Short mmCIF file of N, CA and C in Angstrom, two decimals:
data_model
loop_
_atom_site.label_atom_id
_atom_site.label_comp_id
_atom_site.label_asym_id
_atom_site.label_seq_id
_atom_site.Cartn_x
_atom_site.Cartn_y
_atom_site.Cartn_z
N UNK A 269 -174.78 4.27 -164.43
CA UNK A 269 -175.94 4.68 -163.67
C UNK A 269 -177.15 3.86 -164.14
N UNK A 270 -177.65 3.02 -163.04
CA UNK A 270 -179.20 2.67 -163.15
C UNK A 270 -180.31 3.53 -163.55
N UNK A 271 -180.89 3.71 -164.69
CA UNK A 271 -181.50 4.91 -164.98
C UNK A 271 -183.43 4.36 -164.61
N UNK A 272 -183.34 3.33 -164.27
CA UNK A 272 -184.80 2.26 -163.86
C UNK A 272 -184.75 2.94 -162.47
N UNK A 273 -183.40 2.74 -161.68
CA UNK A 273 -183.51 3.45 -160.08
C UNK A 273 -184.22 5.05 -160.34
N UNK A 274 -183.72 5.78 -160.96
CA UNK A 274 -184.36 7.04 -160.92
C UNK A 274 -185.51 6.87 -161.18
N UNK A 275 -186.20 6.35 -161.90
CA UNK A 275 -187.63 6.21 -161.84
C UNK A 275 -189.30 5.90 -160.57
N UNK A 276 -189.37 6.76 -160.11
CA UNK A 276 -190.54 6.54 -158.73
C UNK A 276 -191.68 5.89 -159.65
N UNK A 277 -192.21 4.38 -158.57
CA UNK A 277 -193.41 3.88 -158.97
C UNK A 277 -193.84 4.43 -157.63
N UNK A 278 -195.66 5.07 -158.32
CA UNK A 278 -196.36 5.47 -157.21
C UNK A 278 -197.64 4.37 -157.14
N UNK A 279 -197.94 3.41 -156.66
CA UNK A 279 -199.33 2.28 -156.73
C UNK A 279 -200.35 2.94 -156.47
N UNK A 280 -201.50 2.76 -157.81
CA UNK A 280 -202.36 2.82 -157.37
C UNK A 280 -203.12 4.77 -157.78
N UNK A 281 -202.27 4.66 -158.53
CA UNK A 281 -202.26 6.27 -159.25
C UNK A 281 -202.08 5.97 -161.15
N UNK A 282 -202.79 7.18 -161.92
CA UNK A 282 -204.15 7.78 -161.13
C UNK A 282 -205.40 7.08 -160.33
N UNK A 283 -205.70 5.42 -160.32
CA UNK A 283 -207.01 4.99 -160.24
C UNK A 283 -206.46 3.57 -159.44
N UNK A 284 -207.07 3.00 -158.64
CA UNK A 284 -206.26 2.07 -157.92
C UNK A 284 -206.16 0.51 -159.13
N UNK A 285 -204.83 0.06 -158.40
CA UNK A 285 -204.16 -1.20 -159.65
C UNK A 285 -203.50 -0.69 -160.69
N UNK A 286 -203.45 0.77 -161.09
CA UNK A 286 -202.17 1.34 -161.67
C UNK A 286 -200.91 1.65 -160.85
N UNK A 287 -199.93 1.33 -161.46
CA UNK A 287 -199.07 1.39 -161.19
C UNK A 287 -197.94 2.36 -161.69
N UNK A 288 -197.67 3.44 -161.50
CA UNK A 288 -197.50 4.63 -162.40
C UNK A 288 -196.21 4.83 -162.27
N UNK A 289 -195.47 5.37 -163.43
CA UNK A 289 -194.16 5.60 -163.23
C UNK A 289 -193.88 6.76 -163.79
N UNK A 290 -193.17 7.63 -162.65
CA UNK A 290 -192.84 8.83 -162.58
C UNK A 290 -191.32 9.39 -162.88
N UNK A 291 -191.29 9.83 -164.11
CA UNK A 291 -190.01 10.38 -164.54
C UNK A 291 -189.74 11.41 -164.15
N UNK A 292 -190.11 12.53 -163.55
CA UNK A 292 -189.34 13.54 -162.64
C UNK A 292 -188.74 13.61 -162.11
N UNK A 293 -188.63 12.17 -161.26
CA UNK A 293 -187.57 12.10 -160.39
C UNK A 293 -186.25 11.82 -161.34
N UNK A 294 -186.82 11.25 -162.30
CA UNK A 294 -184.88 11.29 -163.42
C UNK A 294 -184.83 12.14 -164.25
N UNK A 295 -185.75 13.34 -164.87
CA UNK A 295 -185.35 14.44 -165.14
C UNK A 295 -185.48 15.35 -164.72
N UNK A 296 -185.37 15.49 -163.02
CA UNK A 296 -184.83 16.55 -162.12
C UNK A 296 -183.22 16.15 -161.67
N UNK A 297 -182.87 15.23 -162.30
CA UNK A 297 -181.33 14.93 -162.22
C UNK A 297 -180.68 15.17 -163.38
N UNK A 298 -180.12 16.15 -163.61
CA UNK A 298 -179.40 16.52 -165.07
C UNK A 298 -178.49 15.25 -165.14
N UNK A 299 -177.48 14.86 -164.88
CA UNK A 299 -176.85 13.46 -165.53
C UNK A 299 -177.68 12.45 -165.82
N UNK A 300 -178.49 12.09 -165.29
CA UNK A 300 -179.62 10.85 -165.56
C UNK A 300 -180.57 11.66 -167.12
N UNK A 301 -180.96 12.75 -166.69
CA UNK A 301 -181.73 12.93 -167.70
C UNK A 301 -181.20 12.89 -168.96
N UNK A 302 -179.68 13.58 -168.87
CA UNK A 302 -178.66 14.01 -169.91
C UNK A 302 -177.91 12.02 -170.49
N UNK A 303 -178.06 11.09 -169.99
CA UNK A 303 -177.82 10.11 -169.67
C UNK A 303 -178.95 9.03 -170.48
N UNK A 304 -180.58 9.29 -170.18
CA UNK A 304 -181.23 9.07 -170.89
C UNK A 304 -181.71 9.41 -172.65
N UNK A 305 -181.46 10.44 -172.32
CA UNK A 305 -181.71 10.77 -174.17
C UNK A 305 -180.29 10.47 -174.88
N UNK A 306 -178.85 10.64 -173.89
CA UNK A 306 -177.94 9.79 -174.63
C UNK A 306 -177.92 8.79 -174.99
N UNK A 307 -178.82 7.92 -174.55
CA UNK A 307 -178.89 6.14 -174.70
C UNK A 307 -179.66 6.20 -175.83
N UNK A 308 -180.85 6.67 -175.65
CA UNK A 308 -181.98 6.40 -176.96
C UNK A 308 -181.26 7.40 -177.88
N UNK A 309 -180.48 8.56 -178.31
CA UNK A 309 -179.83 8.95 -179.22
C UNK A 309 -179.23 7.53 -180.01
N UNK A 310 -178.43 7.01 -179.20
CA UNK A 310 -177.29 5.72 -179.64
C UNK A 310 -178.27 4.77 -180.38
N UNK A 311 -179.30 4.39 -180.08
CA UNK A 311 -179.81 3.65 -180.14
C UNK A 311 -180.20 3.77 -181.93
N UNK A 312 -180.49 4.94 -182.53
CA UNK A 312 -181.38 5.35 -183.37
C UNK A 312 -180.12 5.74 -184.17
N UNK A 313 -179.13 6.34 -183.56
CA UNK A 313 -178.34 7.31 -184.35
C UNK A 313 -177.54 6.99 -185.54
N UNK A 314 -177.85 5.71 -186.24
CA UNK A 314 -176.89 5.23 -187.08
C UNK A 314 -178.22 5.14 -188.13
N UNK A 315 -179.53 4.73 -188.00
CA UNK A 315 -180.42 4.73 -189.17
C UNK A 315 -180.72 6.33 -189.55
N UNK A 316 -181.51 5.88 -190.43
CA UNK A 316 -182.09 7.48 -191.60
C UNK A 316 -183.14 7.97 -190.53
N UNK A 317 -182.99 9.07 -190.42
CA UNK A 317 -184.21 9.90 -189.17
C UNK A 317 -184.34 10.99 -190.01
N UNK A 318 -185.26 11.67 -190.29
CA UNK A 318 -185.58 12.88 -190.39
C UNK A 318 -186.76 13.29 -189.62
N UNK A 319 -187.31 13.48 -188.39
CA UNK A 319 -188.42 13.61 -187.52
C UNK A 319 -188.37 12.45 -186.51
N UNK A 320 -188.66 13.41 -185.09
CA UNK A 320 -188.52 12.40 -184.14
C UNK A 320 -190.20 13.28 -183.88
N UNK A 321 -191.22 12.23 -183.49
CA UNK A 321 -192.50 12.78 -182.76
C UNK A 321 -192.86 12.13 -181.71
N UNK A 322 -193.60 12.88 -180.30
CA UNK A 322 -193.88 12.26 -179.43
C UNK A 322 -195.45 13.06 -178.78
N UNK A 323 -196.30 12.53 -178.34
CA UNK A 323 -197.61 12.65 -177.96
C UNK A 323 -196.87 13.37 -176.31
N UNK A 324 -198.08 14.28 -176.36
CA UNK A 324 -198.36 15.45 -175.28
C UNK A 324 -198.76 14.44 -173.82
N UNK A 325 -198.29 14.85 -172.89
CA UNK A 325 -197.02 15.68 -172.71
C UNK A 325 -195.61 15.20 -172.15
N UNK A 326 -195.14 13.83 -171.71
CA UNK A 326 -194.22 13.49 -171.60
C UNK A 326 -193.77 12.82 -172.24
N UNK A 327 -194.11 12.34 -173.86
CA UNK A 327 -192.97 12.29 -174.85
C UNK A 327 -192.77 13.32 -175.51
N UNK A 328 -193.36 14.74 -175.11
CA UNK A 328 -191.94 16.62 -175.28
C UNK A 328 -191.33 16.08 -174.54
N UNK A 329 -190.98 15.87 -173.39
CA UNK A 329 -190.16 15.74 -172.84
C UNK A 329 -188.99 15.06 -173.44
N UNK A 330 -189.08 14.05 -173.83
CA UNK A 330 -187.99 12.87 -174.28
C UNK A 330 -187.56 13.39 -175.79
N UNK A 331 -189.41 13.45 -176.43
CA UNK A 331 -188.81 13.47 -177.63
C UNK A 331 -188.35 15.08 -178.07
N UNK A 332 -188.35 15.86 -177.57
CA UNK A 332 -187.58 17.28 -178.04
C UNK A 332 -185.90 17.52 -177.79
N UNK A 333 -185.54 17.17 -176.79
CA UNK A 333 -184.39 16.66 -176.74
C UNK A 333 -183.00 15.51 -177.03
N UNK A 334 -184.16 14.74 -177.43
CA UNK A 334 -184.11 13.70 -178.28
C UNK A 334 -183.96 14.15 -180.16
N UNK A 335 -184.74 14.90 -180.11
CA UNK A 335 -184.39 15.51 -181.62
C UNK A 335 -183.32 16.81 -182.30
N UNK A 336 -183.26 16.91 -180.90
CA UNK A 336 -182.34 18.27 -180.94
C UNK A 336 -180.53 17.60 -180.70
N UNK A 337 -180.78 16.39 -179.98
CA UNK A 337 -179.07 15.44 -179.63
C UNK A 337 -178.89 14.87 -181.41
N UNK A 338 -179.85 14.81 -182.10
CA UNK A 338 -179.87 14.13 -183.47
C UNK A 338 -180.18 14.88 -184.33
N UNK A 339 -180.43 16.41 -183.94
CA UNK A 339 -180.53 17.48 -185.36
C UNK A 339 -181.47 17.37 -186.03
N UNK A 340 -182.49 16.86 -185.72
CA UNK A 340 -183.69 16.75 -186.19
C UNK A 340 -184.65 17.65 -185.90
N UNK A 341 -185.68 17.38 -186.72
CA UNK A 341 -187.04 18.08 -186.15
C UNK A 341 -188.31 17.80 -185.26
N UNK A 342 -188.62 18.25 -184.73
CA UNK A 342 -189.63 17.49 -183.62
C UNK A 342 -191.43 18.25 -183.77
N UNK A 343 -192.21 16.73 -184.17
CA UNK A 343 -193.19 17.26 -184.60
C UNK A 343 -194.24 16.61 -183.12
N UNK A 344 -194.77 17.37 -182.52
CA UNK A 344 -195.86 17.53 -181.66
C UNK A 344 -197.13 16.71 -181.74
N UNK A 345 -197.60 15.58 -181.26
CA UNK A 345 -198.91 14.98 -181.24
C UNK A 345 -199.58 15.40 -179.80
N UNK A 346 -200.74 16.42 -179.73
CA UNK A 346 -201.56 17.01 -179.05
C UNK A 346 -202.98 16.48 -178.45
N UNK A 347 -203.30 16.56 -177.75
CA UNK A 347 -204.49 16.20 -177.15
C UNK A 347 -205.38 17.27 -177.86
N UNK A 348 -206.87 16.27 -178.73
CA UNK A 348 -207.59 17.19 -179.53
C UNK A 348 -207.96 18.55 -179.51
N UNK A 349 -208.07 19.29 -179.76
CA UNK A 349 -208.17 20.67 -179.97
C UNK A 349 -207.22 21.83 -179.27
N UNK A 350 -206.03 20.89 -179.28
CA UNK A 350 -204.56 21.84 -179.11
C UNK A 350 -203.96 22.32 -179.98
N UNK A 351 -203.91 22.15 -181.31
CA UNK A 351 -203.28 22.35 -182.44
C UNK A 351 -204.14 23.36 -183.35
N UNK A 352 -203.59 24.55 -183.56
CA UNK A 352 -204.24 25.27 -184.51
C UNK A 352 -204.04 24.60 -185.92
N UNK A 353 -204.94 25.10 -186.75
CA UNK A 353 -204.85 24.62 -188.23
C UNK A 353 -205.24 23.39 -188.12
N UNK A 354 -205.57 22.47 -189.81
CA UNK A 354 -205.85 21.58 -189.89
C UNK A 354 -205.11 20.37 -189.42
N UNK A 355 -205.70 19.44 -188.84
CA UNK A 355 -205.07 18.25 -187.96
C UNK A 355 -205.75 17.19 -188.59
N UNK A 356 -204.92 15.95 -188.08
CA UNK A 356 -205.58 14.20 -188.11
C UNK A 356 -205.60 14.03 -186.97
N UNK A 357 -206.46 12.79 -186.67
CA UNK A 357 -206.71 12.33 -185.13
C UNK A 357 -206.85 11.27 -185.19
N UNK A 358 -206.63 10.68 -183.69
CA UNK A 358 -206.49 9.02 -183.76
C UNK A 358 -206.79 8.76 -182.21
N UNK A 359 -208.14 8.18 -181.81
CA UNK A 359 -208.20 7.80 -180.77
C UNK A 359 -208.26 6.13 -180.23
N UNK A 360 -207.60 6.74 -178.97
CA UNK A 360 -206.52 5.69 -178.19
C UNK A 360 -207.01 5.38 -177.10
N UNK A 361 -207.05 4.16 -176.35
CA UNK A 361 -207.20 4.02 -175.24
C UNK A 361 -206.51 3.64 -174.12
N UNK A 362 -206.62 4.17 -173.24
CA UNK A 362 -205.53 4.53 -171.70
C UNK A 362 -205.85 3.26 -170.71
N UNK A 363 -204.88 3.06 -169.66
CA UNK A 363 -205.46 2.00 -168.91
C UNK A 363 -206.59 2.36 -167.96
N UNK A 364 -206.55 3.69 -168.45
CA UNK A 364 -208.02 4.27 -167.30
C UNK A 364 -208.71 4.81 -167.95
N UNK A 365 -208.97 4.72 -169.41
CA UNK A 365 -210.21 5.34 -170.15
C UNK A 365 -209.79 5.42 -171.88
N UNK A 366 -210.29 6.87 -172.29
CA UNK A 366 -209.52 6.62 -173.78
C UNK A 366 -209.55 8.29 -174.02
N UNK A 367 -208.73 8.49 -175.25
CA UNK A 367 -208.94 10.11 -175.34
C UNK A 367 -208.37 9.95 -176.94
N UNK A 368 -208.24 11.29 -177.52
CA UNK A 368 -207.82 11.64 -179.50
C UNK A 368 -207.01 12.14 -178.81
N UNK A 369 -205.75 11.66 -179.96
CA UNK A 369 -204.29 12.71 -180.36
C UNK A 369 -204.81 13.01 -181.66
N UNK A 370 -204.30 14.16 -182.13
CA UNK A 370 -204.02 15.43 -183.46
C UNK A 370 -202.66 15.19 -183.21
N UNK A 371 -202.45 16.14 -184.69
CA UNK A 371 -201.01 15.94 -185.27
C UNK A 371 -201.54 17.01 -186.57
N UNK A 372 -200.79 17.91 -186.56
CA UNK A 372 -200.63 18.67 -188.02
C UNK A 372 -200.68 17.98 -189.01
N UNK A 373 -201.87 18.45 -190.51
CA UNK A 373 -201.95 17.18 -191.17
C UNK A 373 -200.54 17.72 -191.99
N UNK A 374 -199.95 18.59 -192.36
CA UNK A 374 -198.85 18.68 -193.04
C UNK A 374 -197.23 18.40 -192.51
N UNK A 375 -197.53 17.86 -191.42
CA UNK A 375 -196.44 17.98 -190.18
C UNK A 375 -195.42 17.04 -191.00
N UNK A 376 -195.80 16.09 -191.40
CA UNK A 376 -195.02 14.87 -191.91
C UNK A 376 -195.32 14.86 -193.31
N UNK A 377 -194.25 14.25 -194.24
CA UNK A 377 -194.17 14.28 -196.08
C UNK A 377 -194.18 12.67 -196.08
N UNK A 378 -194.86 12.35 -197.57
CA UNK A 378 -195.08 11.12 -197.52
C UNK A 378 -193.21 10.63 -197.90
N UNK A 379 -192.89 9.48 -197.54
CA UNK A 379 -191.49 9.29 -197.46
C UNK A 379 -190.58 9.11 -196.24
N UNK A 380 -190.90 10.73 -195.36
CA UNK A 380 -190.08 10.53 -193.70
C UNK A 380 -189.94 9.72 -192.99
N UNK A 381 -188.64 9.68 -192.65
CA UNK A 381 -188.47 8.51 -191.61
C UNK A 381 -188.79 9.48 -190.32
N UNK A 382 -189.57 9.01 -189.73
CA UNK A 382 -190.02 9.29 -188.34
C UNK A 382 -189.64 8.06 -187.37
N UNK A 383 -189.47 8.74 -186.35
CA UNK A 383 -189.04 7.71 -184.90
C UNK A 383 -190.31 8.26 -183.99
N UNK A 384 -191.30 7.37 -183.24
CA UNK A 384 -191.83 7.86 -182.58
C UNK A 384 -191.03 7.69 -180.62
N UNK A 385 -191.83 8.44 -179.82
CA UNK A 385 -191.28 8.08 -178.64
C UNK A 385 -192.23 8.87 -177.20
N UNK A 386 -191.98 8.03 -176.88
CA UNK A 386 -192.53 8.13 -175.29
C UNK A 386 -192.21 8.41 -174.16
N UNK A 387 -192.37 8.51 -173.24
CA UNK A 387 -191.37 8.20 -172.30
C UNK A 387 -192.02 6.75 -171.33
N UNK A 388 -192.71 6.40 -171.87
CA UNK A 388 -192.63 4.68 -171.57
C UNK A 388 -193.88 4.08 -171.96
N UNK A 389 -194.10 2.82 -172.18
CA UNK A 389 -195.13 2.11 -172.67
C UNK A 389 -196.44 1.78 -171.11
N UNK A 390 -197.55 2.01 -171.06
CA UNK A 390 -198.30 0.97 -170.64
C UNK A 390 -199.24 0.31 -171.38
N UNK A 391 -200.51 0.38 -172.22
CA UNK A 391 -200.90 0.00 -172.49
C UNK A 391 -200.80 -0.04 -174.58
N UNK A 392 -199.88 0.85 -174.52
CA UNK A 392 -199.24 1.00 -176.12
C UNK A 392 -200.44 2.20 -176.89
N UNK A 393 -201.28 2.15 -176.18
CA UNK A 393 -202.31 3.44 -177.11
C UNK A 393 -202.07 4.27 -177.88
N UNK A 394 -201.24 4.96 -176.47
CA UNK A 394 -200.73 6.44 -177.31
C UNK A 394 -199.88 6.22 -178.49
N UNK A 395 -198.90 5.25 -178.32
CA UNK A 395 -197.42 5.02 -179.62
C UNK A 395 -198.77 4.58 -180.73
N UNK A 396 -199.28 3.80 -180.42
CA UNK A 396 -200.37 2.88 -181.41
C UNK A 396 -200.72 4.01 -182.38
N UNK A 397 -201.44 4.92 -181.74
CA UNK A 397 -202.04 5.92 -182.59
C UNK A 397 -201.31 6.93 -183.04
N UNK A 398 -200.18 7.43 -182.08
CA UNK A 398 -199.28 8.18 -182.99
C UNK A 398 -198.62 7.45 -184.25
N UNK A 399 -198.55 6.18 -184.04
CA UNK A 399 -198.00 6.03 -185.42
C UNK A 399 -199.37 5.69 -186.09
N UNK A 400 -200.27 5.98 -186.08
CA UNK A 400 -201.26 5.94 -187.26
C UNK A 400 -201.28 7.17 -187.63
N UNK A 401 -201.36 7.81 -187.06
CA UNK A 401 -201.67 9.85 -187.51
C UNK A 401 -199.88 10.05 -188.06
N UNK A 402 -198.92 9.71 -187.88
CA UNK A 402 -197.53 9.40 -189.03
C UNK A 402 -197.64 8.70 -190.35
N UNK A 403 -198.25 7.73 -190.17
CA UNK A 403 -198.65 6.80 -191.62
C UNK A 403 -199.80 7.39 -192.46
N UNK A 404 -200.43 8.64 -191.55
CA UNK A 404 -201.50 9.00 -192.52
C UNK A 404 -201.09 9.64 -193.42
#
């Protein structure tokens, strides 16, 4: 299965000259979806993992299921003032503006191998800064 076909580009969303890509349409398909986190499982599943984390809200998507196919734990990067208790923050910028991720400052031990994840790259911000609020 082409798992790129399940994917809808909508042009011009949110702001015109984006080009947006919409994963609903492949995780409203249980084999594709079930299909996708099997691939990126494979991918990872032979190095040291202890924490898979992914920024709010469609790397939960990837990455909770993603940590749960690998027995891991899945630590949450939030859009600022989502996270009770003390947090780190790291702001990022979007192809249409910029915004802070938080992250529990105890979420991660110095040592963990963390995998971060997304459910896809555009301008790298979000991964950028989640892995700074991991290295902190």
């Amino acid at each position: 299965m082409n798992l790129k076909q399940k994917i809808r580009v909508i042009e011009d969303f949110p702001k015109k000259g984006i080009s947006f890509k919409d994963i609903t349409t492949l995780i409203k398909d249980g084999k594709a979806f079930k299909q996708a986190i099997k691939s990126m499982a494979e991918i990872i599943q032979h190095k040291e993992v202890d924490l898979i984390t992914g920024p709010e809200a469609r790397g939960f998507i990837v990455g909770a299921p993603l940590a749960y196919e690998l027995g891991v734990g899945f630590v949450p990067t939030r859009k600022k003032g989502k996270l009770p208790g003390k947090t780190v923050e790291a702001e990022y910028k979007l192809e249409y503006g910029s915004d802070i991720i938080e992250m529990h400052k105890d979420a991660i031990k110095p040592g963990q191998k963390v995998v971060v994840v997304d459910d896809l790259l555009a301008t790298g911000g979000t991964i950028f800064s989640t892995v700074e609020l991991v290295e902190r």
